CSV table of C-alpha atoms and ligand atoms in Angstrom, one decimal:
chain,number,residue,atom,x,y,z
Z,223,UNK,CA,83.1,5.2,60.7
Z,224,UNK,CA,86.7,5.9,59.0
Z,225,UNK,CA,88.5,5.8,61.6
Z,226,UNK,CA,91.1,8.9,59.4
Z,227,UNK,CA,87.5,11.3,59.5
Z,228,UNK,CA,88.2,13.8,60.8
Z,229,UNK,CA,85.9,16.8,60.3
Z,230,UNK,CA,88.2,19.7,60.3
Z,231,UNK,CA,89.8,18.7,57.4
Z,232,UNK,CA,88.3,19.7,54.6
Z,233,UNK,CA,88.8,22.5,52.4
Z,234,UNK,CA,85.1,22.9,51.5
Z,235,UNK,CA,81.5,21.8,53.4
Z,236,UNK,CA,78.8,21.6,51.1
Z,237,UNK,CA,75.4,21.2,53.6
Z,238,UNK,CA,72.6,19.4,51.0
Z,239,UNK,CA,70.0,21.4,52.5
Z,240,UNK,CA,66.0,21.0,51.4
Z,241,UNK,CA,64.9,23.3,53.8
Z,242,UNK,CA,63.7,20.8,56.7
Z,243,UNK,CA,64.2,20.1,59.9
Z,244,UNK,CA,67.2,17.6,59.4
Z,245,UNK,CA,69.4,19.7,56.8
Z,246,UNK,CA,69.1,22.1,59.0
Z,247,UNK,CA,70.2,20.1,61.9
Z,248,UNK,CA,73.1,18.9,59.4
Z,249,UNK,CA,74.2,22.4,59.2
Z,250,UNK,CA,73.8,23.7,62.8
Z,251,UNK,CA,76.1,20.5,63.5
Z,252,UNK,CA,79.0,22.0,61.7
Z,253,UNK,CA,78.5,25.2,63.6
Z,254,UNK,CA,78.5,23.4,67.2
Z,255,UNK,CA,81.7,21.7,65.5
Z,256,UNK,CA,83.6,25.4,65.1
Z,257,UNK,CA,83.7,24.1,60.9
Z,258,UNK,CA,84.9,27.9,59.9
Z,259,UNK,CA,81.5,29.5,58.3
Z,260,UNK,CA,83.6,30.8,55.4
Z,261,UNK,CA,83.9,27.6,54.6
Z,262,UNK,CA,80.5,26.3,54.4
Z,263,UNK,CA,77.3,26.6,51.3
Z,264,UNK,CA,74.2,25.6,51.4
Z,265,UNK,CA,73.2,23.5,48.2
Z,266,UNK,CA,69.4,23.0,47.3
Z,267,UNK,CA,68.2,21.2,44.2
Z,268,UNK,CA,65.0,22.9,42.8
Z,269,UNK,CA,62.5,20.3,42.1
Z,270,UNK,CA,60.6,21.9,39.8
Z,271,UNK,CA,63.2,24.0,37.8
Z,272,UNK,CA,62.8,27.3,37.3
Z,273,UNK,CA,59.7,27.0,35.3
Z,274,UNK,CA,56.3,27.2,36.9
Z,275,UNK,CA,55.8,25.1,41.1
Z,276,UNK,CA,54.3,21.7,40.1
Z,277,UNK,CA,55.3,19.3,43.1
Z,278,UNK,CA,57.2,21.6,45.6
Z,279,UNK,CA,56.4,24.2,47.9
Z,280,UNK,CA,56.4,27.2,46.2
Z,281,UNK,CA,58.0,28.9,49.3
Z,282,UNK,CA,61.3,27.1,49.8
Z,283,UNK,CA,63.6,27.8,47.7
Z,284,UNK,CA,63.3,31.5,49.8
Z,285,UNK,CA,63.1,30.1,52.5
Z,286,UNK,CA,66.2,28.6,51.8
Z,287,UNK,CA,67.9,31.5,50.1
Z,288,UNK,CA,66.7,33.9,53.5
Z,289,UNK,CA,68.4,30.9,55.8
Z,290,UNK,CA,71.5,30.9,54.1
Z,291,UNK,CA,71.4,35.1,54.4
Z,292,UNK,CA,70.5,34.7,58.3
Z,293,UNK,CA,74.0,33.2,58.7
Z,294,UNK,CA,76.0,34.7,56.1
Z,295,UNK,CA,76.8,31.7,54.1
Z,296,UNK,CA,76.3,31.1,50.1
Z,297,UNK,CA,73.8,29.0,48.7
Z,298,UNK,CA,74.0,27.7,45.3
Z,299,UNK,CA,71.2,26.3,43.6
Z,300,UNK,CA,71.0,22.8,41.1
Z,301,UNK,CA,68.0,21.9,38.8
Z,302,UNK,CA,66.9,20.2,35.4
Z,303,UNK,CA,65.6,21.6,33.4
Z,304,UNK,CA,62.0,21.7,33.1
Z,305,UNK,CA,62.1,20.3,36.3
Z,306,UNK,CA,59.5,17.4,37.3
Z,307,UNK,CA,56.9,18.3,34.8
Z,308,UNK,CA,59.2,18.4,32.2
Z,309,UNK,CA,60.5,14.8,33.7
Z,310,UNK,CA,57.1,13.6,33.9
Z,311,UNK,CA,55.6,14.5,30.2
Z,312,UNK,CA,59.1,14.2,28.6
Z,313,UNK,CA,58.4,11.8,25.5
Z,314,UNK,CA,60.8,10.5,23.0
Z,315,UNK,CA,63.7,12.0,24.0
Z,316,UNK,CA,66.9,12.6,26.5
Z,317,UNK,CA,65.7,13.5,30.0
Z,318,UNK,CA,66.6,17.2,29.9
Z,319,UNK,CA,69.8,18.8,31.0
Z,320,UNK,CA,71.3,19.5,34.9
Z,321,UNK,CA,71.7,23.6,35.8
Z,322,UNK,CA,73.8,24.9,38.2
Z,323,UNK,CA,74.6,27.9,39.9
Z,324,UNK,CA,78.8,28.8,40.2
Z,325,UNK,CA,80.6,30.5,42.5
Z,326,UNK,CA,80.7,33.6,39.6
Z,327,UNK,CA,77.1,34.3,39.6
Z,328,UNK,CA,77.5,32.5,35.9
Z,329,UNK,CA,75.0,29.2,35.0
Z,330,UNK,CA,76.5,25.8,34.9
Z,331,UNK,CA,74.8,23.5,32.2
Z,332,UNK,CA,75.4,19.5,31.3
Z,333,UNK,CA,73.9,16.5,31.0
Z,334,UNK,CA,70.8,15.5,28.4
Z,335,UNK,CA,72.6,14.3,25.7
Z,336,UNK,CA,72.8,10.8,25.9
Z,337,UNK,CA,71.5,7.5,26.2
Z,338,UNK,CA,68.1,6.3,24.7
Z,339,UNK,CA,65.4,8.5,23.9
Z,340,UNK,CA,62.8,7.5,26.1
Z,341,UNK,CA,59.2,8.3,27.3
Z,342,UNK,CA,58.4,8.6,31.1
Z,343,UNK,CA,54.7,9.7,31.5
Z,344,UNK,CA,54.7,7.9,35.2
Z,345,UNK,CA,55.3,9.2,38.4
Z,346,UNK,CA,57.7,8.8,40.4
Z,347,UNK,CA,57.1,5.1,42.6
Z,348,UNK,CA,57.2,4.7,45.9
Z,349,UNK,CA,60.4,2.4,45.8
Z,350,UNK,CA,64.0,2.3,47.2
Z,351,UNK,CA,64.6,1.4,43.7
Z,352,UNK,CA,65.9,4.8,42.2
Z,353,UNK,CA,65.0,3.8,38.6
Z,354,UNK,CA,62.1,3.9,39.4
Z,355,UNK,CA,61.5,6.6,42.4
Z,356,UNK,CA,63.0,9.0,39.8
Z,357,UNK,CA,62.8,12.3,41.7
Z,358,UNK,CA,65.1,11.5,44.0
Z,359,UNK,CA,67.6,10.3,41.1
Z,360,UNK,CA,66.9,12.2,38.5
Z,361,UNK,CA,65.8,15.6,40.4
Z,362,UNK,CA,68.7,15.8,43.5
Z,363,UNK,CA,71.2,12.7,43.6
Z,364,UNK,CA,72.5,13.2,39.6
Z,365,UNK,CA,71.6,17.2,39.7
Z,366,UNK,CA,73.9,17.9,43.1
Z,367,UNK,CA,77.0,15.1,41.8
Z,368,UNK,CA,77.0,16.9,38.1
Z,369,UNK,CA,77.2,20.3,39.6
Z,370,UNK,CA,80.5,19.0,41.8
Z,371,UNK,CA,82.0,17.0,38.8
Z,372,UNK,CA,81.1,19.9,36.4
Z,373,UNK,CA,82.9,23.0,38.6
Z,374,UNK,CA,86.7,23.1,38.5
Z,375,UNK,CA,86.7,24.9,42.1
Z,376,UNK,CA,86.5,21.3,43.5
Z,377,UNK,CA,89.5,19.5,41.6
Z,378,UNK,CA,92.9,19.2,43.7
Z,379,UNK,CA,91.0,20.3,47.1
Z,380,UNK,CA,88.8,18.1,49.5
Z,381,UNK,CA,85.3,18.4,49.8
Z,382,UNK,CA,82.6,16.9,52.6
Z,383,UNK,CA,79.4,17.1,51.4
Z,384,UNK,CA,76.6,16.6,54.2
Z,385,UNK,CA,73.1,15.4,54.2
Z,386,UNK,CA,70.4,14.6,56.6
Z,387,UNK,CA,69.1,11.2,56.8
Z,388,UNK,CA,68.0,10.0,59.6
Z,389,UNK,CA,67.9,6.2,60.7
Z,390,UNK,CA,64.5,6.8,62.4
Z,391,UNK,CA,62.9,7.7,58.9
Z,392,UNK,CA,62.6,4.8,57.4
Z,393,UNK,CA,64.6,1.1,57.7
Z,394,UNK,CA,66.3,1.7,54.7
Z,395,UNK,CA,68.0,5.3,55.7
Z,396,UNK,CA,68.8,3.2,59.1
Z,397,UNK,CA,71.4,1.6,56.9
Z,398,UNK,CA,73.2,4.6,55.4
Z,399,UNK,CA,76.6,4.7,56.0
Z,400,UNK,CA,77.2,7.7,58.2
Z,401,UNK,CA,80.6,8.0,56.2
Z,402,UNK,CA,81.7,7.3,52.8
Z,403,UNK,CA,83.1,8.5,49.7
Z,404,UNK,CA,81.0,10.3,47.7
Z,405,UNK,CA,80.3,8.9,43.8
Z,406,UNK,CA,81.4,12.4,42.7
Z,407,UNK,CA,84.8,11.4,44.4
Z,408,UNK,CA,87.9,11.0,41.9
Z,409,UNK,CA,91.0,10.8,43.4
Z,410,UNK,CA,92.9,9.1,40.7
Z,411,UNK,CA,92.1,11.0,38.1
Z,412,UNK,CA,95.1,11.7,35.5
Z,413,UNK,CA,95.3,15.3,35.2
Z,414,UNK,CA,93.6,15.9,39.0
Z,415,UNK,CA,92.4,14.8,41.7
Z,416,UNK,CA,88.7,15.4,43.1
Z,417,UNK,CA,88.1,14.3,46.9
Z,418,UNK,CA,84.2,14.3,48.1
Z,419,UNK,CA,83.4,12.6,51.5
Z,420,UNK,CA,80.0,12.2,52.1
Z,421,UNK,CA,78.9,12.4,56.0
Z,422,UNK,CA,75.4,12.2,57.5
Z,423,UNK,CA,76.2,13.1,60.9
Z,424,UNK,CA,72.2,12.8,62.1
Z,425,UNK,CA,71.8,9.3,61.0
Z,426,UNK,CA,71.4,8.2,64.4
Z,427,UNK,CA,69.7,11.3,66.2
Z,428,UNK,CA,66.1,11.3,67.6
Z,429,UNK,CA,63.9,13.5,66.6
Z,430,UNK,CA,64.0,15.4,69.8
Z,431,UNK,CA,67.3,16.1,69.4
Z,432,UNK,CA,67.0,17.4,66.0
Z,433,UNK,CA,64.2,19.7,67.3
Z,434,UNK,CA,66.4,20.9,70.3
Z,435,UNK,CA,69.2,22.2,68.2
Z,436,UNK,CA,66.7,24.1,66.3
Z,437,UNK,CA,65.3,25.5,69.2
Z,438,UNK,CA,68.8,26.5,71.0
Z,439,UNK,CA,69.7,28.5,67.4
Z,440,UNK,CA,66.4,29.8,67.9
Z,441,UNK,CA,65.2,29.0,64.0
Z,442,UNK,CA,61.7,29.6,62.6
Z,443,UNK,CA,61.6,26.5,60.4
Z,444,UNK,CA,59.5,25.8,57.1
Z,445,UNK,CA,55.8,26.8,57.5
Z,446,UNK,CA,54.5,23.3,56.5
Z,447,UNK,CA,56.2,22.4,60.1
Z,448,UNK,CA,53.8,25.2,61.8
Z,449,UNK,CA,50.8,23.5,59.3
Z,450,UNK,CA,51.0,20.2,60.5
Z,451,UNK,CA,53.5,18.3,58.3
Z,452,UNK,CA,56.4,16.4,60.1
Z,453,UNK,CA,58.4,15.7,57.1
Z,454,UNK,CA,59.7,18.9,54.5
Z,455,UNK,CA,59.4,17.0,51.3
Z,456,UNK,CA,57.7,18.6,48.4
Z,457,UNK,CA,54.0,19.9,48.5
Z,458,UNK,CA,52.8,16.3,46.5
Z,459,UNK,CA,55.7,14.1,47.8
Z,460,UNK,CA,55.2,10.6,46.9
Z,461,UNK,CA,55.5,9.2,50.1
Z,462,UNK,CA,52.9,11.0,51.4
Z,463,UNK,CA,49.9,9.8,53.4
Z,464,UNK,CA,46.1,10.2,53.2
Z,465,UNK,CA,46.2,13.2,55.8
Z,466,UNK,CA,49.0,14.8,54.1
Z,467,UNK,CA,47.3,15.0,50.6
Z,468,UNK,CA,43.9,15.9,52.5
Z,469,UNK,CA,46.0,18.7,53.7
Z,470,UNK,CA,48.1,19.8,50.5
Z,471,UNK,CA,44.6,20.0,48.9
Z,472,UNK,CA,43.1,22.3,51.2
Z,473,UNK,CA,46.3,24.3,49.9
Z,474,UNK,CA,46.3,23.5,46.8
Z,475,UNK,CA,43.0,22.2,45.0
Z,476,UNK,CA,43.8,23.5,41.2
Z,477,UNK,CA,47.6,21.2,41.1
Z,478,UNK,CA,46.0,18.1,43.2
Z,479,UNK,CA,43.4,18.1,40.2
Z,480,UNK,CA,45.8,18.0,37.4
Z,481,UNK,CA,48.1,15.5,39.2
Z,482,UNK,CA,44.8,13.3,40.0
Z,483,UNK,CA,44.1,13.9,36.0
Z,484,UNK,CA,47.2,13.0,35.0
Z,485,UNK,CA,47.6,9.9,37.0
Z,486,UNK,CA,44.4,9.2,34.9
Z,487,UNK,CA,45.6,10.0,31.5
Z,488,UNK,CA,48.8,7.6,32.7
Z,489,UNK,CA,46.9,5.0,33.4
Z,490,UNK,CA,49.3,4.8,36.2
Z,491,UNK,CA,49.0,6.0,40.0
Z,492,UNK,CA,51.4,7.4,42.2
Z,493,UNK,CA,50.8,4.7,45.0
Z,494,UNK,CA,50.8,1.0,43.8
Z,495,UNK,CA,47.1,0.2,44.6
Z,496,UNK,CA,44.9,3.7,45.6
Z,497,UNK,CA,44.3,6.4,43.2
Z,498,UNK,CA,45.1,10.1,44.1
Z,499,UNK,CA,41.5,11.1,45.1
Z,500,UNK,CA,40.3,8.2,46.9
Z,501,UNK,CA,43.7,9.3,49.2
Z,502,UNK,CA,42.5,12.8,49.1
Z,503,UNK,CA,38.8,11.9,50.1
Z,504,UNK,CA,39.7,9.7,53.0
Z,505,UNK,CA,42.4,11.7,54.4
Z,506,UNK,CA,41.6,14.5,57.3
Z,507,UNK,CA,43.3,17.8,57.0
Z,508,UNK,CA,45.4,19.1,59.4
Z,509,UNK,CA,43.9,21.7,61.8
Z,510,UNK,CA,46.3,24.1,61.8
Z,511,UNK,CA,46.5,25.1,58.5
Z,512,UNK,CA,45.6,29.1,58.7
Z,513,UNK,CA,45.3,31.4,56.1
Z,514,UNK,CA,48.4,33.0,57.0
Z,515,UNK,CA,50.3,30.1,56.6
Z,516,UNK,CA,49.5,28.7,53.4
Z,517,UNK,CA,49.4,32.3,51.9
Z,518,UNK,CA,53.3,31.9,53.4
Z,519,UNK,CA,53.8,28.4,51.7
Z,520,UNK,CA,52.3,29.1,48.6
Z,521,UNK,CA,54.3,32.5,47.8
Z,522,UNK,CA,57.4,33.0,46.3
Z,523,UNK,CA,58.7,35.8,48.8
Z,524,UNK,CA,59.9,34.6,52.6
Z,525,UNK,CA,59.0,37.7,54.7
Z,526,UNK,CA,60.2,36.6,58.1
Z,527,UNK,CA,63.1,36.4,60.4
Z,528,UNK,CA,64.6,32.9,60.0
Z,529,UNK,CA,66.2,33.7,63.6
Z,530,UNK,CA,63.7,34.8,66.0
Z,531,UNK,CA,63.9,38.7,67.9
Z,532,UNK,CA,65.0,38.3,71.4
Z,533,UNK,CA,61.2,39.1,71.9
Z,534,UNK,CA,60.0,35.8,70.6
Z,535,UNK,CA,59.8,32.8,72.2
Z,536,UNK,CA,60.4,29.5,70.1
Z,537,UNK,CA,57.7,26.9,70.0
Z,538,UNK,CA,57.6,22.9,68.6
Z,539,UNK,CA,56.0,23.3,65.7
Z,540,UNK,CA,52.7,21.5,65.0
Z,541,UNK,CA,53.8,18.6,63.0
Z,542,UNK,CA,56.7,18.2,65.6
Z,543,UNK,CA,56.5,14.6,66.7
Z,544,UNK,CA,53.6,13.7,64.7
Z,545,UNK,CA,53.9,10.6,63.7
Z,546,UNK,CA,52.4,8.9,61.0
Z,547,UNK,CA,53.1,6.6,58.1
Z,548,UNK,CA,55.0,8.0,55.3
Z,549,UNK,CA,56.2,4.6,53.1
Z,550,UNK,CA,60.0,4.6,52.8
Z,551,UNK,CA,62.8,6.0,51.2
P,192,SF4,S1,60.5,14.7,48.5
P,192,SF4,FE1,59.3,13.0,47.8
P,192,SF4,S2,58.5,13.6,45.7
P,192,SF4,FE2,60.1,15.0,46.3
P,192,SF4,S3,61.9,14.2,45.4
P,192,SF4,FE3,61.9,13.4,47.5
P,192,SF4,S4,60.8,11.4,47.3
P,192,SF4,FE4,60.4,12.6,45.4
């Protein structure tokens, strides 16, 4: 840790927040911390544009947009355009270009004009090689750092921009710095100066304590949580595991088929050596996946209090501390 962090300095907090568990542990930190709310946003990357769902939940980008409402903080969302489809099929040409959401309501655009044309046609690999594992690269990492280079609200002002990896994930978030300087950073730039800090404040939490913060705000979380799931990637994520495409199937038969017949048409599957439906054949569903719930996680339209009424009374969810093999990233 730099031993000259300290968190109440900055001008700006931007919370990376998916709409899990661990972002939102990441921004119910800040609040414990007395970080001044007017200072903070919420910042979610749409994985799948804002074209047709393909890979994410249709749900969370309002789920997100109702949590940042619940506390009375801004949310600003980042895509590409096209989104992962248009990643996926894009053929011959520039990978398509970063949109983002400003402070004036107006649309941010840059990005897709250079380097090589190219062809992708492959999913994304389950690697820590980002070259390869694409959506993490090409759908958040490059979409959130060219909305903070691309905005001149964050030149001459210092920014901390927080995210929510956690050590106990996988071996290789274990060895994220918890502090560092951001690779949208400039601070010796010519004609300004642009300082981003990057913190992950949860890298060395539990899961339990994760799920106690979220209980003492008294937060309804993402309905995949209340289905089963322990992690809130997207719908498909790559590093999912035979249950948890068993389970995004029962929700979502029509999309598993065209990712299963694309995989085919690619000659290439998501996972090194299984195809999509062998996972989905051998994988049991989770048992708690009512109709309620999927008609929630499949809609476009989050209906419910994030905070629950004094009359409610918070329970784990059903995928809290489930714990099951989800590869690494
Ligand atoms: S949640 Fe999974 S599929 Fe989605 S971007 Fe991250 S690694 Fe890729």
């Amino acid at each position: 840790m730099n031993q000259r962090f300290n968190l109440q300095s900055y001008d700006k907090y931007i919370v990376s927040f998916s709409g899990g568990k661990d972002s939102t542990a990441c921004f119910l930190y800040l609040l414990d911390n007395n970080v001044p709310v007017d200072k903070i946003e919420l910042w979610h990357q749409e994985i799948d544009g804002r074209g047709n769902t393909f890979f994410d939940w249709e749900i969370t980008p309002d789920y997100c947009r109702q949590f940042a409402k619940a506390f009375g903080v801004p949310i600003y969302f980042q895509w590409k355009e096209g989104g992962f489809y248009g990643e996926l099929m894009r053929e011959n040409s520039h990978t398509a270009p970063n949109r983002f959401e400003q402070w004036d309501g107006s649309i941010g655009k840059a990005g897709g004009l250079r380097g090589k044309l190219t062809t992708r046609h492959k999913f994304p690999q389950c690697s820590h090689d980002l070259k390869i594992r694409w959506c993490s690269s090409y759908l958040k990492i490059d979409v959130c750092s060219t909305a903070i280079i691309n905005q001149p609200r964050f030149r001459n002002s210092r920014t901390l921009v927080l995210s929510g990896e956690r050590g106990e994930e996988s071996a290789a978030r274990a060895r994220y710095a918890i502090f560092e300087t951001d690779k949208a950073d400039l601070r010796n730039g010519k004609q300004f100066t642009r300082h981003i800090d990057r913190y992950r404040p949860i890298r060395d939490w539990t899961e339990k304590q994760v799920w106690n913060i979220i209980e003492r705000y008294q937060i309804r979380v993402h309905p995949c949580y209340y289905m089963g799931w322990n992690r809130c990637s997207c719908k498909f994520c790559i590093f999912g595991n035979k249950n948890q495409f068993a389970s995004a199937n029962v929700i979502s038969p029509l999309q598993i088929s065209k990712i299963i017949s694309l995989e085919k048409q690619f000659g290439c599957t998501i996972k090194r050596n299984i195809d999509l439906q062998i996972l989905v054949d051998t994988g049991i569903p989770y048992n708690h996946i009512s109709k309620e719930l999927k008609d929630l996680a499949t809609s476009y339209i989050y209906n419910l209090q994030i905070k629950l009424s004094s009359e409610e009374i918070w329970t784990l969810p059903a995928g809290a501390f489930v714990k099951e093999s989800y590869g690494a990233n």
